């Protein structure tokens, strides 16, 4: 602890903390061997039904199930959820790269996103930063390749992958899988992970000793003497908070689809903030008016300012 306190007083530790906040709070989603990608609609439904029957990771009585894992060199979170949107709409929105920027920008730490086309195909150029207004010169740039791995009337699988990120992090991915469900709903699975090395591990420790101190995730890891749940902390807590933030961004974007014109953005922003406030103990970071004003400014900026060239 003394070493961490000393590091926090140095410029290097402060820089590390800033980098770790960015990489932990704006990383993307992925499947990893702990929970391998299901290859069929039936497999995804079976997995969801198992979670529902056991109540594993259920959030606040809703049809949202969250879980996470931590290994020596990788972090992962995963959400399974029923969403009140028809599968055709989910499929139409999520197979378009530019729609993903409408999703990602809702997250507090995503400061910029623009879809681009290069020789390898489509990519999303994303700028990741802090929870307040920042110039683009201070953000960390991550480039995600965009791939629609399955696009059928009964199955959707979309992958976003970036080979590297800040502070020796690697293999950032976002994977969203969806299938039709009864009653006009859709069953969605969103997974989130990234790999990391020694430098990133130290940055995470610095973050958790400073900005991330005292924050928890959602998984219950024990009970107190009076029977109250003890929730996961540390890096897994960070991963769980951001996995849910990204899922709620996806949900809010889809639910704003019918809003006319520019009202769609306003509705998605309000929807995201309202959804995160249901879990205010873990997710509240900023007041509504400040969040909306910041995001409106960021959206306007990403529409008018070009991203930096690769490299």
CSV table of C-alpha atoms in Angstrom, one decimal:
chain,number,residue,atom,x,y,z
A,1,UNK,CA,0.0,0.0,0.0
A,2,UNK,CA,2.9,2.4,0.8
A,3,UNK,CA,4.4,1.8,-2.6
A,4,UNK,CA,1.0,2.5,-4.3
A,5,UNK,CA,0.6,5.7,-2.3
A,6,UNK,CA,4.1,6.9,-3.3
A,7,UNK,CA,3.4,6.0,-6.9
A,8,UNK,CA,0.2,8.0,-6.8
A,9,UNK,CA,2.2,11.1,-5.9
A,10,UNK,CA,4.4,10.9,-9.0
A,11,UNK,CA,3.7,12.0,-12.5
A,12,UNK,CA,4.2,8.5,-13.7
A,13,UNK,CA,1.5,7.1,-11.4
A,14,UNK,CA,-1.0,9.8,-12.3
A,15,UNK,CA,-0.4,9.1,-16.0
A,16,UNK,CA,-0.9,5.4,-15.3
A,17,UNK,CA,-4.1,6.1,-13.5
A,18,UNK,CA,-5.4,8.2,-16.4
A,19,UNK,CA,-4.5,5.4,-18.8
A,20,UNK,CA,-6.1,2.7,-16.7
A,21,UNK,CA,-9.3,4.7,-16.3
A,22,UNK,CA,-9.5,4.9,-20.0
A,23,UNK,CA,-8.7,1.3,-20.8
A,24,UNK,CA,-10.9,-0.1,-18.1
A,25,UNK,CA,-13.9,2.1,-18.6
A,26,UNK,CA,-14.1,2.2,-22.4
A,27,UNK,CA,-12.8,-1.2,-23.4
A,28,UNK,CA,-15.0,-3.3,-25.7
A,29,UNK,CA,-16.9,-6.5,-25.7
A,30,UNK,CA,-15.8,-10.1,-26.6
A,31,UNK,CA,-16.2,-13.8,-26.2
A,32,UNK,CA,-13.2,-15.8,-24.8
A,33,UNK,CA,-12.6,-19.5,-24.1
A,34,UNK,CA,-14.2,-19.2,-20.6
A,35,UNK,CA,-17.6,-18.8,-22.4
A,36,UNK,CA,-17.1,-19.8,-26.0
A,37,UNK,CA,-19.3,-18.3,-28.7
A,38,UNK,CA,-22.4,-20.3,-29.3
A,39,UNK,CA,-22.6,-21.4,-32.9
A,40,UNK,CA,-26.4,-21.6,-33.2
A,41,UNK,CA,-29.6,-19.8,-32.2
A,42,UNK,CA,-30.7,-22.9,-30.1
A,43,UNK,CA,-27.4,-22.9,-28.1
A,44,UNK,CA,-27.9,-19.2,-27.2
A,45,UNK,CA,-31.5,-19.8,-26.1
A,46,UNK,CA,-30.4,-22.8,-24.0
A,47,UNK,CA,-27.7,-20.8,-22.3
A,48,UNK,CA,-30.2,-18.0,-21.5
A,49,UNK,CA,-32.8,-20.4,-20.2
A,50,UNK,CA,-30.2,-22.0,-17.9
A,51,UNK,CA,-29.3,-18.6,-16.5
A,52,UNK,CA,-32.9,-17.7,-16.0
A,53,UNK,CA,-33.7,-21.0,-14.2
A,54,UNK,CA,-30.8,-20.6,-11.8
A,55,UNK,CA,-31.1,-16.8,-11.5
A,56,UNK,CA,-27.4,-16.5,-12.2
A,57,UNK,CA,-26.3,-12.9,-12.1
A,58,UNK,CA,-29.9,-11.5,-12.5
A,59,UNK,CA,-30.1,-7.7,-12.0
A,60,UNK,CA,-32.9,-6.1,-10.0
A,61,UNK,CA,-35.6,-8.6,-11.0
A,62,UNK,CA,-35.1,-7.8,-14.7
A,63,UNK,CA,-34.5,-10.1,-17.6
A,64,UNK,CA,-30.8,-9.1,-17.6
A,65,UNK,CA,-28.1,-11.5,-16.4
A,66,UNK,CA,-24.5,-10.3,-15.9
A,67,UNK,CA,-21.4,-12.3,-15.1
A,68,UNK,CA,-17.6,-11.8,-15.3
A,69,UNK,CA,-14.3,-13.6,-15.1
A,70,UNK,CA,-10.7,-12.5,-14.3
A,71,UNK,CA,-7.6,-14.5,-15.3
A,72,UNK,CA,-3.9,-13.7,-15.2
A,73,UNK,CA,-3.9,-11.8,-18.5
A,74,UNK,CA,-7.5,-11.2,-19.5
A,75,UNK,CA,-10.8,-9.6,-18.2
A,76,UNK,CA,-14.3,-10.5,-19.4
A,77,UNK,CA,-17.9,-9.5,-18.8
A,78,UNK,CA,-21.0,-10.8,-20.4
A,79,UNK,CA,-24.7,-9.8,-20.4
A,80,UNK,CA,-27.6,-12.0,-21.5
A,81,UNK,CA,-30.9,-10.1,-21.8
A,82,UNK,CA,-34.3,-10.0,-23.3
A,83,UNK,CA,-35.0,-6.7,-25.1
A,84,UNK,CA,-38.4,-5.4,-26.1
A,85,UNK,CA,-37.4,-4.8,-29.7
A,86,UNK,CA,-38.2,-7.0,-32.7
A,87,UNK,CA,-35.3,-9.0,-34.1
A,88,UNK,CA,-35.6,-7.4,-37.6
A,89,UNK,CA,-34.9,-4.0,-36.0
A,90,UNK,CA,-32.0,-5.3,-34.0
A,91,UNK,CA,-30.6,-6.9,-37.2
A,92,UNK,CA,-31.1,-3.8,-39.3
A,93,UNK,CA,-29.3,-1.6,-36.8
A,94,UNK,CA,-26.4,-3.7,-35.7
A,95,UNK,CA,-25.2,-4.8,-39.2
A,96,UNK,CA,-24.4,-1.2,-40.0
A,97,UNK,CA,-21.0,0.1,-38.8
A,98,UNK,CA,-22.1,3.7,-38.4
A,99,UNK,CA,-25.0,2.7,-36.1
A,100,UNK,CA,-22.4,1.3,-33.7
A,101,UNK,CA,-21.0,4.7,-33.2
A,102,UNK,CA,-24.5,5.9,-32.2
A,103,UNK,CA,-24.3,3.1,-29.6
A,104,UNK,CA,-20.7,3.6,-28.3
A,105,UNK,CA,-20.9,7.4,-27.9
A,106,UNK,CA,-23.5,7.0,-25.2
A,107,UNK,CA,-20.9,5.6,-22.9
A,108,UNK,CA,-19.4,8.2,-20.6
A,109,UNK,CA,-15.8,7.4,-21.5
A,110,UNK,CA,-16.3,7.3,-25.3
A,111,UNK,CA,-15.5,10.8,-26.5
A,112,UNK,CA,-15.5,10.2,-30.3
A,113,UNK,CA,-16.5,7.5,-32.8
A,114,UNK,CA,-16.6,7.5,-36.6
A,115,UNK,CA,-17.0,4.6,-39.0
A,116,UNK,CA,-14.4,4.5,-41.8
A,117,UNK,CA,-13.7,2.2,-44.7
A,118,UNK,CA,-10.2,1.0,-45.5
A,119,UNK,CA,-8.6,-1.7,-47.7
A,120,UNK,CA,-9.4,-4.3,-45.1
A,121,UNK,CA,-13.0,-3.3,-44.7
A,122,UNK,CA,-15.0,-1.2,-42.3
A,123,UNK,CA,-13.6,0.0,-39.0
A,124,UNK,CA,-14.7,2.2,-36.1
A,125,UNK,CA,-12.2,4.9,-35.0
A,126,UNK,CA,-12.9,5.4,-31.3
A,127,UNK,CA,-11.5,8.0,-28.9
A,128,UNK,CA,-11.5,7.0,-25.2
A,129,UNK,CA,-11.2,9.4,-22.3
A,130,UNK,CA,-12.4,10.5,-18.9
A,131,UNK,CA,-15.9,11.1,-17.6
A,132,UNK,CA,-15.8,14.8,-18.3
A,133,UNK,CA,-15.3,17.0,-21.3
A,134,UNK,CA,-11.9,16.6,-22.9
A,135,UNK,CA,-10.2,17.8,-26.1
A,136,UNK,CA,-9.4,15.1,-28.6
A,137,UNK,CA,-5.7,15.7,-28.1
A,138,UNK,CA,-6.0,14.0,-24.7
A,139,UNK,CA,-8.0,10.9,-25.7
A,140,UNK,CA,-6.7,7.4,-26.5
A,141,UNK,CA,-7.4,6.2,-30.0
A,142,UNK,CA,-8.6,2.6,-30.6
A,143,UNK,CA,-9.5,1.2,-34.0
A,144,UNK,CA,-12.0,-1.6,-34.2
A,145,UNK,CA,-12.4,-3.8,-37.2
A,146,UNK,CA,-16.1,-4.4,-37.9
A,147,UNK,CA,-17.3,-7.8,-39.0
A,148,UNK,CA,-20.8,-9.2,-39.5
A,149,UNK,CA,-20.1,-12.9,-38.8
A,150,UNK,CA,-23.7,-14.1,-39.2
A,151,UNK,CA,-26.7,-12.2,-40.6
A,152,UNK,CA,-29.7,-14.5,-41.0
A,153,UNK,CA,-33.4,-14.3,-40.3
A,154,UNK,CA,-32.9,-16.4,-37.1
A,155,UNK,CA,-29.3,-15.4,-36.0
A,156,UNK,CA,-27.1,-12.3,-35.8
A,157,UNK,CA,-23.5,-12.2,-34.8
A,158,UNK,CA,-21.4,-9.0,-35.0
A,159,UNK,CA,-17.8,-8.6,-33.9
A,160,UNK,CA,-15.7,-5.5,-33.2
A,161,UNK,CA,-12.0,-6.2,-32.6
A,162,UNK,CA,-9.0,-4.0,-32.0
A,163,UNK,CA,-5.5,-5.7,-31.8
A,164,UNK,CA,-4.1,-3.3,-29.3
A,165,UNK,CA,-4.9,-0.5,-26.9
A,166,UNK,CA,-3.3,1.8,-24.3
A,167,UNK,CA,-0.6,0.5,-22.0
A,168,UNK,CA,0.2,-2.8,-23.6
A,169,UNK,CA,-3.5,-3.9,-23.6
A,170,UNK,CA,-4.4,-6.1,-26.5
A,171,UNK,CA,-7.2,-8.0,-28.3
A,172,UNK,CA,-10.1,-5.7,-27.5
A,173,UNK,CA,-13.4,-7.0,-28.8
A,174,UNK,CA,-17.1,-6.4,-28.8
A,175,UNK,CA,-19.3,-9.3,-29.7
A,176,UNK,CA,-23.0,-9.1,-29.9
A,177,UNK,CA,-25.2,-12.1,-30.7
A,178,UNK,CA,-29.0,-12.0,-31.1
A,179,UNK,CA,-31.9,-14.3,-32.0
A,180,UNK,CA,-35.7,-13.7,-32.2
A,181,UNK,CA,-37.8,-14.4,-29.1
A,182,UNK,CA,-41.5,-14.8,-28.5
A,183,UNK,CA,-43.7,-11.8,-28.3
A,184,UNK,CA,-41.7,-9.6,-30.6
A,185,UNK,CA,-38.7,-9.5,-28.3
A,186,UNK,CA,-35.1,-10.3,-29.0
A,187,UNK,CA,-32.6,-12.3,-27.0
A,188,UNK,CA,-29.2,-10.6,-26.9
A,189,UNK,CA,-25.8,-11.6,-25.6
A,190,UNK,CA,-23.1,-9.0,-25.3
A,191,UNK,CA,-19.6,-10.0,-24.2
A,192,UNK,CA,-16.7,-7.7,-23.3
A,193,UNK,CA,-13.0,-8.4,-22.9
A,194,UNK,CA,-9.4,-7.4,-23.4
A,195,UNK,CA,-6.0,-8.9,-22.7
A,196,UNK,CA,-3.3,-7.1,-20.7
A,197,UNK,CA,0.3,-7.3,-19.7
A,198,UNK,CA,2.5,-6.1,-16.8
A,199,UNK,CA,2.2,-2.4,-17.5
A,200,UNK,CA,-1.6,-2.5,-17.7
A,201,UNK,CA,-1.7,-4.6,-14.6
A,202,UNK,CA,0.2,-1.9,-12.6
A,203,UNK,CA,-2.0,0.8,-14.1
A,204,UNK,CA,-5.1,-1.0,-12.9
A,205,UNK,CA,-3.7,-1.3,-9.4
A,206,UNK,CA,-3.0,2.4,-9.3
A,207,UNK,CA,-6.5,3.2,-10.6
A,208,UNK,CA,-8.1,0.9,-8.0
A,209,UNK,CA,-6.1,2.5,-5.2
A,210,UNK,CA,-7.2,6.0,-6.3
A,211,UNK,CA,-10.1,6.8,-8.6
A,212,UNK,CA,-11.6,3.3,-8.3
A,213,UNK,CA,-11.4,2.9,-4.6
A,214,UNK,CA,-14.6,1.7,-2.9
A,215,UNK,CA,-16.5,1.0,-6.1
A,216,UNK,CA,-18.2,-2.4,-6.6
A,217,UNK,CA,-19.7,-4.4,-9.4
A,218,UNK,CA,-22.8,-6.6,-9.3
A,219,UNK,CA,-21.8,-10.2,-8.6
A,220,UNK,CA,-22.5,-11.3,-5.0
A,221,UNK,CA,-19.3,-12.9,-3.6
A,222,UNK,CA,-20.5,-13.3,0.0
A,223,UNK,CA,-22.8,-12.1,2.8
A,224,UNK,CA,-22.2,-9.8,5.7
A,225,UNK,CA,-23.0,-10.8,9.3
A,226,UNK,CA,-26.4,-9.2,8.9
A,227,UNK,CA,-27.1,-11.1,5.6
A,228,UNK,CA,-26.5,-8.2,3.2
A,229,UNK,CA,-24.8,-9.1,-0.1
A,230,UNK,CA,-21.1,-8.4,-0.5
A,231,UNK,CA,-20.5,-7.4,-4.1
A,232,UNK,CA,-17.4,-8.0,-6.2
A,233,UNK,CA,-14.8,-5.2,-6.2
A,234,UNK,CA,-11.5,-4.6,-7.9
A,235,UNK,CA,-10.9,-5.2,-11.6
A,236,UNK,CA,-13.9,-7.5,-12.0
A,237,UNK,CA,-16.1,-4.8,-10.5
A,238,UNK,CA,-14.8,-2.4,-13.2
A,239,UNK,CA,-15.5,-4.9,-15.9
A,240,UNK,CA,-19.0,-5.5,-14.7
A,241,UNK,CA,-19.9,-1.8,-14.5
A,242,UNK,CA,-18.7,-1.2,-18.0
A,243,UNK,CA,-20.2,-4.3,-19.5
A,244,UNK,CA,-23.6,-3.1,-18.2
A,245,UNK,CA,-23.0,0.4,-19.4
A,246,UNK,CA,-22.3,-0.8,-22.9
A,247,UNK,CA,-25.3,-3.1,-22.9
A,248,UNK,CA,-27.6,-0.3,-21.7
A,249,UNK,CA,-26.2,1.9,-24.6
A,250,UNK,CA,-27.2,-0.8,-27.0
A,251,UNK,CA,-30.6,-1.0,-25.5
A,252,UNK,CA,-31.2,2.7,-25.4
A,253,UNK,CA,-30.1,3.2,-29.0
A,254,UNK,CA,-32.5,0.5,-30.2
A,255,UNK,CA,-35.4,1.9,-28.1
A,256,UNK,CA,-35.0,5.4,-29.6
A,257,UNK,CA,-35.3,4.1,-33.2
A,258,UNK,CA,-38.9,5.5,-33.7
A,259,UNK,CA,-38.1,9.0,-32.5
A,260,UNK,CA,-38.2,11.5,-35.3
A,261,UNK,CA,-35.0,13.2,-36.7
A,262,UNK,CA,-32.8,14.8,-34.1
A,263,UNK,CA,-35.1,13.7,-31.3
A,264,UNK,CA,-33.6,10.2,-31.6
A,265,UNK,CA,-30.3,11.3,-30.2
A,266,UNK,CA,-31.9,13.2,-27.3
A,267,UNK,CA,-34.1,10.2,-26.5
A,268,UNK,CA,-31.2,7.7,-26.6
A,269,UNK,CA,-29.2,10.0,-24.2
A,270,UNK,CA,-32.1,10.3,-21.8
A,271,UNK,CA,-32.7,6.6,-22.1
A,272,UNK,CA,-29.1,5.7,-21.3
A,273,UNK,CA,-29.0,8.0,-18.3
A,274,UNK,CA,-32.3,6.7,-16.9
A,275,UNK,CA,-31.3,3.1,-17.4
A,276,UNK,CA,-27.9,3.6,-15.6
A,277,UNK,CA,-29.6,5.4,-12.7
A,278,UNK,CA,-31.5,2.2,-12.0
A,279,UNK,CA,-28.1,1.0,-10.8
A,280,UNK,CA,-27.0,4.3,-9.3
A,281,UNK,CA,-25.0,2.6,-6.5
A,282,UNK,CA,-22.6,1.2,-9.1
A,283,UNK,CA,-23.0,3.4,-12.2
A,284,UNK,CA,-23.8,7.0,-11.1
A,285,UNK,CA,-20.9,9.3,-12.0
A,286,UNK,CA,-22.4,12.5,-13.4
A,287,UNK,CA,-25.6,14.6,-13.3
A,288,UNK,CA,-28.1,14.3,-16.1
A,289,UNK,CA,-27.8,17.9,-17.4
A,290,UNK,CA,-24.0,17.6,-17.5
A,291,UNK,CA,-24.1,14.2,-19.2
A,292,UNK,CA,-26.5,15.3,-21.9
A,293,UNK,CA,-24.7,18.6,-22.6
A,294,UNK,CA,-21.3,16.8,-22.8
A,295,UNK,CA,-22.6,14.2,-25.2
A,296,UNK,CA,-24.4,16.6,-27.5
A,297,UNK,CA,-21.1,18.4,-27.8
A,298,UNK,CA,-19.2,15.2,-28.5
A,299,UNK,CA,-21.6,14.1,-31.1
A,300,UNK,CA,-21.3,17.4,-33.0
A,301,UNK,CA,-17.5,17.2,-32.8
A,302,UNK,CA,-17.3,13.7,-34.2
A,303,UNK,CA,-19.5,14.7,-37.1
A,304,UNK,CA,-17.3,17.7,-38.0
A,305,UNK,CA,-13.7,16.7,-36.9
A,306,UNK,CA,-11.8,14.0,-38.8
A,307,UNK,CA,-10.1,11.3,-36.8
A,308,UNK,CA,-6.3,11.0,-36.8
A,309,UNK,CA,-4.7,8.8,-39.5
A,310,UNK,CA,-3.7,5.2,-38.6
A,311,UNK,CA,-0.5,4.9,-36.6
